[in-house]
mmCIF file of the C-alpha atoms, coordinates in Angstrom:
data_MODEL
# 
_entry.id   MODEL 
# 
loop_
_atom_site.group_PDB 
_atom_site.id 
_atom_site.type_symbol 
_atom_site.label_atom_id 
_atom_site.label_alt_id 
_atom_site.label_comp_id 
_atom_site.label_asym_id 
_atom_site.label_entity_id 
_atom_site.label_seq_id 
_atom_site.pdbx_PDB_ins_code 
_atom_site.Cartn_x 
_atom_site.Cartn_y 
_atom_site.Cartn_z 
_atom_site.occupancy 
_atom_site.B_iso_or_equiv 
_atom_site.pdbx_formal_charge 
_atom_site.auth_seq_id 
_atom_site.auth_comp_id 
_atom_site.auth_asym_id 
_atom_site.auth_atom_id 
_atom_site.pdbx_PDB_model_num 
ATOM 1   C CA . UNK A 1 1   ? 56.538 41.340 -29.607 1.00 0.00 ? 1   UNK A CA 1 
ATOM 2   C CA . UNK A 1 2   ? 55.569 43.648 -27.029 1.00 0.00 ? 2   UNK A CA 1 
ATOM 3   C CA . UNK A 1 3   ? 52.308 44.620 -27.254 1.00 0.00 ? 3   UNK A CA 1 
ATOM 4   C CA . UNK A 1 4   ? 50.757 48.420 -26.111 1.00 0.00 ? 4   UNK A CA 1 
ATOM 5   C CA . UNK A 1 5   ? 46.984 48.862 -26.301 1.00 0.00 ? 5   UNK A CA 1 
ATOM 6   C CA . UNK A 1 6   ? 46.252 52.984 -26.702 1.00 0.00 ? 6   UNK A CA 1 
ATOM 7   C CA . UNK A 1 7   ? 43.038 53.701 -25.386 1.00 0.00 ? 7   UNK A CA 1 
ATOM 8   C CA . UNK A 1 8   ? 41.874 57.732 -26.333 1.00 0.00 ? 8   UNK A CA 1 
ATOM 9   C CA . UNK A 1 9   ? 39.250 59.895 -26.763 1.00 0.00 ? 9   UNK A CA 1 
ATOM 10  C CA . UNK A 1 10  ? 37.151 59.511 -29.949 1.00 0.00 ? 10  UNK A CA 1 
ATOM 11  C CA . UNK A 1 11  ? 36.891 63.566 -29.823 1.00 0.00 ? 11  UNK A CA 1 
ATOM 12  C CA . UNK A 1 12  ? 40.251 64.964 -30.591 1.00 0.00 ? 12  UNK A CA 1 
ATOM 13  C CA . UNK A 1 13  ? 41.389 67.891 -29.193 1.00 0.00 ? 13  UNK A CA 1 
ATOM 14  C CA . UNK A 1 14  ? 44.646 68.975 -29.142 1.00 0.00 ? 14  UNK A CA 1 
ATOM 15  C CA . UNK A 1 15  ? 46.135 68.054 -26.015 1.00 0.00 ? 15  UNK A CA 1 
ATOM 16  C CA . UNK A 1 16  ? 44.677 64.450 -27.603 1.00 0.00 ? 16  UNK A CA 1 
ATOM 17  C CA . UNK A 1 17  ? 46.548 64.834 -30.909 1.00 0.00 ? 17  UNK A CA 1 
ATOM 18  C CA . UNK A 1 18  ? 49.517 66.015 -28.768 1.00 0.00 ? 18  UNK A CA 1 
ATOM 19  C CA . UNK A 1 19  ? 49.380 62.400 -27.003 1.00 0.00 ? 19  UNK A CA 1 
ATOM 20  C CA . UNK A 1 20  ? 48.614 60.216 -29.810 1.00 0.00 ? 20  UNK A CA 1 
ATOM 21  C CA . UNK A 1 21  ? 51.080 62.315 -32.651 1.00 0.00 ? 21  UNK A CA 1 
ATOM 22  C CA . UNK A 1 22  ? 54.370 60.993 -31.004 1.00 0.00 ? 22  UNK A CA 1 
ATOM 23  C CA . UNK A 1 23  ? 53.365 57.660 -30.867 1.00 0.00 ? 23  UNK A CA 1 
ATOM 24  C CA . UNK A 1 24  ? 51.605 57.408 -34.208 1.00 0.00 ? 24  UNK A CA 1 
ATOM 25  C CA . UNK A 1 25  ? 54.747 59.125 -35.900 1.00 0.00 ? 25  UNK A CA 1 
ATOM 26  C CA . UNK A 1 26  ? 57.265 56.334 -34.358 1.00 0.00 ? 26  UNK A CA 1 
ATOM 27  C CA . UNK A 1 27  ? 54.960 53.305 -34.882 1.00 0.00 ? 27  UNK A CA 1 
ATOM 28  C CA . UNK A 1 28  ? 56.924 51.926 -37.110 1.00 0.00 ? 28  UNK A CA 1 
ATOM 29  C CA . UNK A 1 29  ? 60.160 52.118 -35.762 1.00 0.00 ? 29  UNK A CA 1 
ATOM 30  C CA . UNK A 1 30  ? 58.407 50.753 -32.407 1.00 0.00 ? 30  UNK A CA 1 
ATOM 31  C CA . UNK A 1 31  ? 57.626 47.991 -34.361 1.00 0.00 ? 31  UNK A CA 1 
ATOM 32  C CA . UNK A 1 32  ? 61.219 47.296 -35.759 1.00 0.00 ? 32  UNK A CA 1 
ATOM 33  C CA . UNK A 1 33  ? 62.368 47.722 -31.873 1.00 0.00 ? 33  UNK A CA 1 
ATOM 34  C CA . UNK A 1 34  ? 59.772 44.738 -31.023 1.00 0.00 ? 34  UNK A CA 1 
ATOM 35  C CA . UNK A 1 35  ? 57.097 46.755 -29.535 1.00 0.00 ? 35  UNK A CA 1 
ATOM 36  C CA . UNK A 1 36  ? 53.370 47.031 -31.491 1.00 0.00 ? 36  UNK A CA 1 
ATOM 37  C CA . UNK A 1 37  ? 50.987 49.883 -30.861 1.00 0.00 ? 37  UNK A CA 1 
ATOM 38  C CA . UNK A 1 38  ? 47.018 49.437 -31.140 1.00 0.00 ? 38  UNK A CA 1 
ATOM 39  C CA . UNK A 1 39  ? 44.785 52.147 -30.561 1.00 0.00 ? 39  UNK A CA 1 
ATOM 40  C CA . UNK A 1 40  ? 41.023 52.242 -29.245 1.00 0.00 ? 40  UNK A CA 1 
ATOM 41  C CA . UNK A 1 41  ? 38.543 54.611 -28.937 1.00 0.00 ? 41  UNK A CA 1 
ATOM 42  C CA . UNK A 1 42  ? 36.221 51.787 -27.123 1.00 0.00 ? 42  UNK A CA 1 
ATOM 43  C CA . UNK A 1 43  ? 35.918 49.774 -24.620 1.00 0.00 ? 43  UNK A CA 1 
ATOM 44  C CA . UNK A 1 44  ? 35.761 46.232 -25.675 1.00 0.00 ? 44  UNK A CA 1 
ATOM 45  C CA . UNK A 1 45  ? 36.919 43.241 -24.196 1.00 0.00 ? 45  UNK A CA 1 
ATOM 46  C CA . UNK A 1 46  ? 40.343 42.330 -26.337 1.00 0.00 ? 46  UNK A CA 1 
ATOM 47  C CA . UNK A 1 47  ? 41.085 46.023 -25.618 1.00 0.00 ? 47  UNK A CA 1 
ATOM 48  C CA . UNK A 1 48  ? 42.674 44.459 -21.955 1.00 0.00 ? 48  UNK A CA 1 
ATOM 49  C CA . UNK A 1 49  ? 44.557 41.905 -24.037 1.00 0.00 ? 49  UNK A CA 1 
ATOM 50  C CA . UNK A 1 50  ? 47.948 43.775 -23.790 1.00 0.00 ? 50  UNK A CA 1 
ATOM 51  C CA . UNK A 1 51  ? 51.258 43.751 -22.281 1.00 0.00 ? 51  UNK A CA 1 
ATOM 52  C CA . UNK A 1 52  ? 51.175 47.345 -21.337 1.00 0.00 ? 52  UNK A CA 1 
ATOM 53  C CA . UNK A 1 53  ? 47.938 49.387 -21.550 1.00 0.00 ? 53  UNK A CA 1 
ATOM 54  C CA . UNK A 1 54  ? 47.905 53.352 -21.894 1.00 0.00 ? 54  UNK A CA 1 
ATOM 55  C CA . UNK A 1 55  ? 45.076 55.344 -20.379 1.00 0.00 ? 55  UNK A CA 1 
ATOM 56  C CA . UNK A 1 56  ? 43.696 58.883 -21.834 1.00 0.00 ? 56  UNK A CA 1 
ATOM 57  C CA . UNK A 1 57  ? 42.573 61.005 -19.211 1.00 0.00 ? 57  UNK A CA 1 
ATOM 58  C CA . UNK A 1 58  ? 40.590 62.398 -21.769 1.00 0.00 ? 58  UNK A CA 1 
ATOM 59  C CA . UNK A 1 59  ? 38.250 59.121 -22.387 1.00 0.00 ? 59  UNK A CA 1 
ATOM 60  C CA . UNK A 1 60  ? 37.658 59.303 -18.924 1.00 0.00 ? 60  UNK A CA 1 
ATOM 61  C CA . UNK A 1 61  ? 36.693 63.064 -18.834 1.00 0.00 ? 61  UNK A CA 1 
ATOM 62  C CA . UNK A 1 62  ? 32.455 62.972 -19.211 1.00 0.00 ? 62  UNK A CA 1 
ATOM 63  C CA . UNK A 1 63  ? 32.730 59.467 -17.266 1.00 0.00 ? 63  UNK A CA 1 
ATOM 64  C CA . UNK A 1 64  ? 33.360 61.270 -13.636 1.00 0.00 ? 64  UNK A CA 1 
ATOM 65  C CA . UNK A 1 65  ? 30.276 63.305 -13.908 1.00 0.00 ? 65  UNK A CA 1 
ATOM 66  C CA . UNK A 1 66  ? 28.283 60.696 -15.724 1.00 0.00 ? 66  UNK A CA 1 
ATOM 67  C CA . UNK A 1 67  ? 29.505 57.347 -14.315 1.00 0.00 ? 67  UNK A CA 1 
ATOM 68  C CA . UNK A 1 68  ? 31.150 58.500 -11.185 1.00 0.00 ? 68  UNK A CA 1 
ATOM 69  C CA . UNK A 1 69  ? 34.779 56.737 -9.828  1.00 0.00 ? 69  UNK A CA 1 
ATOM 70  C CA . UNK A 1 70  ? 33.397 53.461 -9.254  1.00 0.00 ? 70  UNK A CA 1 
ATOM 71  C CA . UNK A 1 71  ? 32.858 52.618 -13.489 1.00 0.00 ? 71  UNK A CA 1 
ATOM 72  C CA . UNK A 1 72  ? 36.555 54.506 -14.322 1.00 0.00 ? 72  UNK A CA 1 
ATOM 73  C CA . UNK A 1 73  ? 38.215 51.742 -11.119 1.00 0.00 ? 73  UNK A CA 1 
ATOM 74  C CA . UNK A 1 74  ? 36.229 48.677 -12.809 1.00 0.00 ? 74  UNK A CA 1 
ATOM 75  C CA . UNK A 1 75  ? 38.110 49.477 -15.890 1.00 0.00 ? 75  UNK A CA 1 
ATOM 76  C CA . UNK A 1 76  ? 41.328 50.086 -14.341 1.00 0.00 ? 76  UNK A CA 1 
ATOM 77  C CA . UNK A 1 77  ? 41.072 46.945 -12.424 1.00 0.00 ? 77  UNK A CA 1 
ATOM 78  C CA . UNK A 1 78  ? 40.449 44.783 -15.465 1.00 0.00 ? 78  UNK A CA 1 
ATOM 79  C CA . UNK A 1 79  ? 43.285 46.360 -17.106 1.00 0.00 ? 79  UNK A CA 1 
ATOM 80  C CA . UNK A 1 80  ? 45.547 45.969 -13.893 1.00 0.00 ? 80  UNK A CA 1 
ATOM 81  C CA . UNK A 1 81  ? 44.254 41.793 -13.718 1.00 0.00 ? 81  UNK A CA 1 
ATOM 82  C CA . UNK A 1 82  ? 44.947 41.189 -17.658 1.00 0.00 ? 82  UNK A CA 1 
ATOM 83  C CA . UNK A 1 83  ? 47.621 43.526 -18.616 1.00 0.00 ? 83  UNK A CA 1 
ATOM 84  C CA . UNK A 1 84  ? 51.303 43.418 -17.041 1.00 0.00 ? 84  UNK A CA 1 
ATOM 85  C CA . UNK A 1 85  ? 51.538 47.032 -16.855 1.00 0.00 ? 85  UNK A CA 1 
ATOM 86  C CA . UNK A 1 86  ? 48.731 50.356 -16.847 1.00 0.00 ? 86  UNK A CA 1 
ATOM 87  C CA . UNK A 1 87  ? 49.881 53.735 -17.305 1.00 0.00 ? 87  UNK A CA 1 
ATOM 88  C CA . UNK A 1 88  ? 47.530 56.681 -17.189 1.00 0.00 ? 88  UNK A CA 1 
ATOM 89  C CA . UNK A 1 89  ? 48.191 59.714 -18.912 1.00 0.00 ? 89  UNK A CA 1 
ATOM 90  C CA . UNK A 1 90  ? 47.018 62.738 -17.411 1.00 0.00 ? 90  UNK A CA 1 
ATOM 91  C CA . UNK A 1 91  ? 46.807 65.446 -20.173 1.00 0.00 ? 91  UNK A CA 1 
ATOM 92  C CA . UNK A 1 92  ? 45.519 68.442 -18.481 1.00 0.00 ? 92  UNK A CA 1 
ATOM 93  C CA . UNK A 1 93  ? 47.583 71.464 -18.870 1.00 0.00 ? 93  UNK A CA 1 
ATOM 94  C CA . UNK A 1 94  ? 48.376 72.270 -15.958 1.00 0.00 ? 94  UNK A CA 1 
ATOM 95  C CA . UNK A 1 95  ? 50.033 70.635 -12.967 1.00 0.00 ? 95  UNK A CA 1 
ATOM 96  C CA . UNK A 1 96  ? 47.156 70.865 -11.709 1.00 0.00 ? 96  UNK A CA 1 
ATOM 97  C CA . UNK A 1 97  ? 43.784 69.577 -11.650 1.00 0.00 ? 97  UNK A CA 1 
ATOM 98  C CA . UNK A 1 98  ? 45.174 65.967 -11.157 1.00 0.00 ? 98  UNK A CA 1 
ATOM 99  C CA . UNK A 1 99  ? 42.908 62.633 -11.295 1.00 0.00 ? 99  UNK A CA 1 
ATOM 100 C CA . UNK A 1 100 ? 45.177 61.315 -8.035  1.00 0.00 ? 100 UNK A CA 1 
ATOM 101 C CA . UNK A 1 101 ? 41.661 58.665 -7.529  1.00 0.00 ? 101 UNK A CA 1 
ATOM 102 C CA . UNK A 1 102 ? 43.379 56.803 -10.171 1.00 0.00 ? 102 UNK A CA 1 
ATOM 103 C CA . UNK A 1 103 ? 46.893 56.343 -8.488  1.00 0.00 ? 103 UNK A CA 1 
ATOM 104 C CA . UNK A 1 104 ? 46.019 53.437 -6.128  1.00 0.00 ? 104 UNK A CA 1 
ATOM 105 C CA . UNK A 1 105 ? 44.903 50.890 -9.569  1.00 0.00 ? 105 UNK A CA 1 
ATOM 106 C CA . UNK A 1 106 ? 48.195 52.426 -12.065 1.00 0.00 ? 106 UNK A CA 1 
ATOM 107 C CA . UNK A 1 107 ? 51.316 51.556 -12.668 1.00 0.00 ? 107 UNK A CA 1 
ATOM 108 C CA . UNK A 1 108 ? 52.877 55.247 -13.578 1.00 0.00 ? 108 UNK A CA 1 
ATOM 109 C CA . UNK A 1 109 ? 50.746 58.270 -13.605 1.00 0.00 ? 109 UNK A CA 1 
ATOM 110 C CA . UNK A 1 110 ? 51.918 60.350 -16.619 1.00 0.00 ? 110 UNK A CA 1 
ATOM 111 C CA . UNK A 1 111 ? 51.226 64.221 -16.626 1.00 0.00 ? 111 UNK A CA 1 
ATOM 112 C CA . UNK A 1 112 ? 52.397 66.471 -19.280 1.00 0.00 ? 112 UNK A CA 1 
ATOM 113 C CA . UNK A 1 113 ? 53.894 69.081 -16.614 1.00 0.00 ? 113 UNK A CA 1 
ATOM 114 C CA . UNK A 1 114 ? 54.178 67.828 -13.043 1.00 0.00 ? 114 UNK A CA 1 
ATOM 115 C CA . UNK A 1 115 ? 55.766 69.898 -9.924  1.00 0.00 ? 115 UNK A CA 1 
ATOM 116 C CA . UNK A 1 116 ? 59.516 69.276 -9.308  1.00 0.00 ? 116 UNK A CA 1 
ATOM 117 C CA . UNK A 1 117 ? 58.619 69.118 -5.550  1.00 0.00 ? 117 UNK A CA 1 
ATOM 118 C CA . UNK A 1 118 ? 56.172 66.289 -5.876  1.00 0.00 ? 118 UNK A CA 1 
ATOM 119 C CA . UNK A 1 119 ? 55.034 66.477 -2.413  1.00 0.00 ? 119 UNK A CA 1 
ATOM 120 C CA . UNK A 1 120 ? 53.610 69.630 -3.083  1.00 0.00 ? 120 UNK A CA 1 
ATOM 121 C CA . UNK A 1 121 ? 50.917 67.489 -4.441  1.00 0.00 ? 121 UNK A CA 1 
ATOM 122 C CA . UNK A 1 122 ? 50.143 66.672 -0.775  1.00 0.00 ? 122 UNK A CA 1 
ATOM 123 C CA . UNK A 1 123 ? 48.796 70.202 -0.337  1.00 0.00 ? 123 UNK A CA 1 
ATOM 124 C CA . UNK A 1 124 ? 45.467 70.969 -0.949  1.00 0.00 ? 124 UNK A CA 1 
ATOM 125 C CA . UNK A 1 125 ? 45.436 74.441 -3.292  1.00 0.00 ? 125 UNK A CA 1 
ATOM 126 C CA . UNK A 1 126 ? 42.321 76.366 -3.904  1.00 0.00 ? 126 UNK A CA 1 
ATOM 127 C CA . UNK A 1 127 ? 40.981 75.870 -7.925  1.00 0.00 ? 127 UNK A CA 1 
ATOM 128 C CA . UNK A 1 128 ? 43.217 72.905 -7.680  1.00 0.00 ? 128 UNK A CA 1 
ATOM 129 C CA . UNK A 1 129 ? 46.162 75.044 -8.806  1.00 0.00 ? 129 UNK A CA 1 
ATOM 130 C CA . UNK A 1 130 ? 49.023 76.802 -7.215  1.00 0.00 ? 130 UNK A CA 1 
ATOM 131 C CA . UNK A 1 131 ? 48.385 79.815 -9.556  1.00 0.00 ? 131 UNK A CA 1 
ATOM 132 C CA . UNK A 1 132 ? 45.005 79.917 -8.538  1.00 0.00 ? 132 UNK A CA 1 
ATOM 133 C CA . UNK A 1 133 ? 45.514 79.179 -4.931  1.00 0.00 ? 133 UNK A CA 1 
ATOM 134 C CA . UNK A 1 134 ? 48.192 82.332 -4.836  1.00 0.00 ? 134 UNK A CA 1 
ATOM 135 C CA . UNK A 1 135 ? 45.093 85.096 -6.352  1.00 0.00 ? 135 UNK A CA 1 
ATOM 136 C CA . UNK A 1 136 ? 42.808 83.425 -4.192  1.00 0.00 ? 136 UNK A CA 1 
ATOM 137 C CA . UNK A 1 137 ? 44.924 84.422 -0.535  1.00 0.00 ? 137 UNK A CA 1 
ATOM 138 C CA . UNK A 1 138 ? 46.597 87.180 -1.739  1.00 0.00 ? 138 UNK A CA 1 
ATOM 139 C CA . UNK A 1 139 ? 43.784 89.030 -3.698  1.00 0.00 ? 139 UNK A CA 1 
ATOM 140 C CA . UNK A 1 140 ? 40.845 87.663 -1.536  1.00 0.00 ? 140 UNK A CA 1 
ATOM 141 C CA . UNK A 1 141 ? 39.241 86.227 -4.747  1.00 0.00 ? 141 UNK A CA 1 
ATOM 142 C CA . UNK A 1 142 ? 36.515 83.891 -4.294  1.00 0.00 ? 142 UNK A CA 1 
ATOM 143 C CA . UNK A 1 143 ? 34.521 81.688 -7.013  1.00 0.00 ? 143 UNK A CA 1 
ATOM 144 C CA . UNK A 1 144 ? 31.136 80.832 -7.251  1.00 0.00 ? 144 UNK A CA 1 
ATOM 145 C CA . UNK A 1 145 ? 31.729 77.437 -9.002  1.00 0.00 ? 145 UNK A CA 1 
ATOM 146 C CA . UNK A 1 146 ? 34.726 75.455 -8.054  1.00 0.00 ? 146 UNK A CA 1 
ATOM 147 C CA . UNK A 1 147 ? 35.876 72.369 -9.980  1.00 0.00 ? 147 UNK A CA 1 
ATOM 148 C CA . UNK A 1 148 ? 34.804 68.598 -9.406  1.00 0.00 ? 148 UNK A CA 1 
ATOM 149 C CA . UNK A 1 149 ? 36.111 67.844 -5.978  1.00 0.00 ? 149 UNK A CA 1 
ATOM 150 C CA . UNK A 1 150 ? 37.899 64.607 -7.803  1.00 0.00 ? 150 UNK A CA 1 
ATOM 151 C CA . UNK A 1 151 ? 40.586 67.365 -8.999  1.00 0.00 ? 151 UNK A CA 1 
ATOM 152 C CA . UNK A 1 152 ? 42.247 67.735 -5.441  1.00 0.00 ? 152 UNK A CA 1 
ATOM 153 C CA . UNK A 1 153 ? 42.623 64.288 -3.755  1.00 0.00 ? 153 UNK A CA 1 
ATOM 154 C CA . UNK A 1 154 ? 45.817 63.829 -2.164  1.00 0.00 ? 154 UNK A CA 1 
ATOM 155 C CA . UNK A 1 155 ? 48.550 60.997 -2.808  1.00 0.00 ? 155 UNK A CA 1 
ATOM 156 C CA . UNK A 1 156 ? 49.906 59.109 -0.684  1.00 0.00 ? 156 UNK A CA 1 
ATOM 157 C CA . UNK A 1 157 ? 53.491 59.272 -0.113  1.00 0.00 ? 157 UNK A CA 1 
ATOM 158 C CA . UNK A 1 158 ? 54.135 55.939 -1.125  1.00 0.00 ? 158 UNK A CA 1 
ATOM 159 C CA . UNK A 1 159 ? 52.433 56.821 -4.567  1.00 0.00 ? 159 UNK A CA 1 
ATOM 160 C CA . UNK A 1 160 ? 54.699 60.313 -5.615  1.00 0.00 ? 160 UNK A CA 1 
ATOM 161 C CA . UNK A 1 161 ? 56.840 57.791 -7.072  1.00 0.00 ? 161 UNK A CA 1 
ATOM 162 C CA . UNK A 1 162 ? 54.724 56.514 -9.691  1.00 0.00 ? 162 UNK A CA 1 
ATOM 163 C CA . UNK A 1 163 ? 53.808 60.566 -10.924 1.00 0.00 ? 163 UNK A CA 1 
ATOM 164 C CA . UNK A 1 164 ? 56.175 60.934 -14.078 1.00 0.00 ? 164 UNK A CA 1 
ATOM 165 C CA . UNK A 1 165 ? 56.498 63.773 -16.276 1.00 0.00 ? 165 UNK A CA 1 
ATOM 166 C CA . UNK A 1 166 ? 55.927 62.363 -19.904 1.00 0.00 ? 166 UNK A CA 1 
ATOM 167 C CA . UNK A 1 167 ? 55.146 64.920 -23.539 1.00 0.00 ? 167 UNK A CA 1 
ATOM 168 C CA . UNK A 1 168 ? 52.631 66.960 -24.375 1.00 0.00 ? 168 UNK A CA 1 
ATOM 169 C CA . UNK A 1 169 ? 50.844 69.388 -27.328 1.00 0.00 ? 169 UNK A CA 1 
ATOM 170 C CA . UNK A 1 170 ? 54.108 70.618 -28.045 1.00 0.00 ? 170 UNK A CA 1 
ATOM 171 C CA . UNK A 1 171 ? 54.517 67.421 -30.175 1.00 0.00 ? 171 UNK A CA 1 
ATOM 172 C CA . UNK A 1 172 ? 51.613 67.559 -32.119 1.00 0.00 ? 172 UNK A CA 1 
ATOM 173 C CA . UNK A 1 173 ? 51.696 68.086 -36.023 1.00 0.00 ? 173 UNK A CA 1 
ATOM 174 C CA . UNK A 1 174 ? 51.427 71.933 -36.975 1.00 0.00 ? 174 UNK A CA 1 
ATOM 175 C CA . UNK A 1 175 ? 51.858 71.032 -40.415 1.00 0.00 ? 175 UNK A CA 1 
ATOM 176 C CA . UNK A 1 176 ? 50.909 73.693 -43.172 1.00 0.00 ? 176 UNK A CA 1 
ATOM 177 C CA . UNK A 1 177 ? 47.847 72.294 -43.991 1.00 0.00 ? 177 UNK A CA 1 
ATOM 178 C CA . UNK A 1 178 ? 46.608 72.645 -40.184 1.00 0.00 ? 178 UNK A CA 1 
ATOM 179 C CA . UNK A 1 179 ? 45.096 75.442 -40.293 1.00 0.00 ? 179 UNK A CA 1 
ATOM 180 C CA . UNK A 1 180 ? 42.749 74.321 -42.941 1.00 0.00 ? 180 UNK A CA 1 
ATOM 181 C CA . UNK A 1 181 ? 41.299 71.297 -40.517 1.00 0.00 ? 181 UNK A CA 1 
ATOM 182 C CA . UNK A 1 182 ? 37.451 71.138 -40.751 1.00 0.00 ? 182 UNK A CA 1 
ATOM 183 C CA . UNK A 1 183 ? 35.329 72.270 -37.239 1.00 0.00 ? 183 UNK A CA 1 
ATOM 184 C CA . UNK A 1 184 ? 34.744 69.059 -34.930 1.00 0.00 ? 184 UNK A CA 1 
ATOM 185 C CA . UNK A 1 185 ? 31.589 67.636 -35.678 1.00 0.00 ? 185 UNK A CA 1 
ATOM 186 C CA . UNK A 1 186 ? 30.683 66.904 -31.829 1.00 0.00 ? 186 UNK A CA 1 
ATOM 187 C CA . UNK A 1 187 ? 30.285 70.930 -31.711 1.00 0.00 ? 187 UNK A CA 1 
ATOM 188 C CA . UNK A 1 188 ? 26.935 71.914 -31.095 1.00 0.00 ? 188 UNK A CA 1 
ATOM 189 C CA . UNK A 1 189 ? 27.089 75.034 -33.447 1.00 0.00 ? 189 UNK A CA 1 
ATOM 190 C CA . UNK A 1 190 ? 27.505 75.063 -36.746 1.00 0.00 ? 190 UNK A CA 1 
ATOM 191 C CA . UNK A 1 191 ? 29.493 78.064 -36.998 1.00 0.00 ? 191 UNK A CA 1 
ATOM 192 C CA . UNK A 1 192 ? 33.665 78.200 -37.871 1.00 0.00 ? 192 UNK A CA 1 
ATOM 193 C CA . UNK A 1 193 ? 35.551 81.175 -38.287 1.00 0.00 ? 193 UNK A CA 1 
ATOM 194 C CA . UNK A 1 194 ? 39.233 81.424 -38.842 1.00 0.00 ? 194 UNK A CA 1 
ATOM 195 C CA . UNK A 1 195 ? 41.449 84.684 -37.591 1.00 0.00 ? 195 UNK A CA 1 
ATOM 196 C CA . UNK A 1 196 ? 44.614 85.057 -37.961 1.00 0.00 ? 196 UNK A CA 1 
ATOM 197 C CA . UNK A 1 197 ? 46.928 87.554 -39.164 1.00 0.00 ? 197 UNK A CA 1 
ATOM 198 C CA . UNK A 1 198 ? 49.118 87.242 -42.633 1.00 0.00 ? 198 UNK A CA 1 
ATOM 199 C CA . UNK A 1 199 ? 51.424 84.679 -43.595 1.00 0.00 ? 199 UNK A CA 1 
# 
């Protein structure tokens, strides 16, 4: 039995649920095929006792402002020594605003929308997006507050192979009953209001 250790976000948004909702949904034919999913939302030492190990980018997200790099590379080395194979999944939604830092210690790097030209990602673009980048020369627009400079590092050409286009929120469940879902509790106000037009 193969086994694949999920490690995500405790606060689920819904580019999380969009990961996780595929893979929850075929568990159990997974399992018939030989292959076992276990999901985290910790870090704890039989967490790196996997075959393959699966990365949220979304785990990582307050760690690059609180930890820095170097805490995010001691976990991906640990996974990289005890696992066979790490794959981090990038779920930003753009092709954009990449976490390239991370390429050097994966496996495959798994975005939900890459470029078809991947060596576009060798170009540094202004607000770490090409949509961005085009206002900023063509319209002269300027920001005050740019994003963390870990957005825009650039791969190395040898790396472009392991950037893989994989699923995104389009998966999730949009069940009838999901509009109903209570407020997360990690917001800081207390207030929920629900527009929408007629059904």
């Amino acid at each position: 039995m193969t086994k694949i250790h999920i490690l995500h976000s405790p606060n689920f948004t819904p580019n999380e649920n969009g990961f996780l909702a595929p893979l929850k949904r075929s568990e159990s034919l997974l399992k018939k095929s030989g292959i076992e999913l276990f999901f985290f939302s910790s870090i704890q030492d039989t967490f790196f006792d996997a075959d393959i190990i699966f990365l949220s980018s979304k785990f990582f997200s307050p760690w690059w402002r609180r930890f820095g790099f170097e805490q995010i590379k001691n976990v991906l080395l640990t996974a990289k020594e005890r696992a066979n194979q790490v794959f981090w999944f990038d779920l930003a939604d753009s092709t954009g605003t990449t976490h390239f830092k991370v390429l050097p210690y994966v496996d495959k790097y798994i975005k939900s929308q890459i470029l078809k030209d991947k060596t576009q990602y060798q170009q540094k673009y202004y607000g770490m997006r090409i949509t961005t980048d085009f206002y900023h020369h063509q319209f002269n627009i300027d920001d005050e507050a740019m994003d963390e400079p870990h957005l825009n590092i650039i791969p190395n050409t040898e790396e472009l192979n392991k950037i893989q286009v994989g699923w995104n929120s389009g998966l999730c469940y949009y069940g009838k009953w999901r509009h109903y879902i209570e407020p997360f509790t990690w917001r800081q106000q207390s207030m929920h209001k629900l527009l929408k037009p007629r059904f």
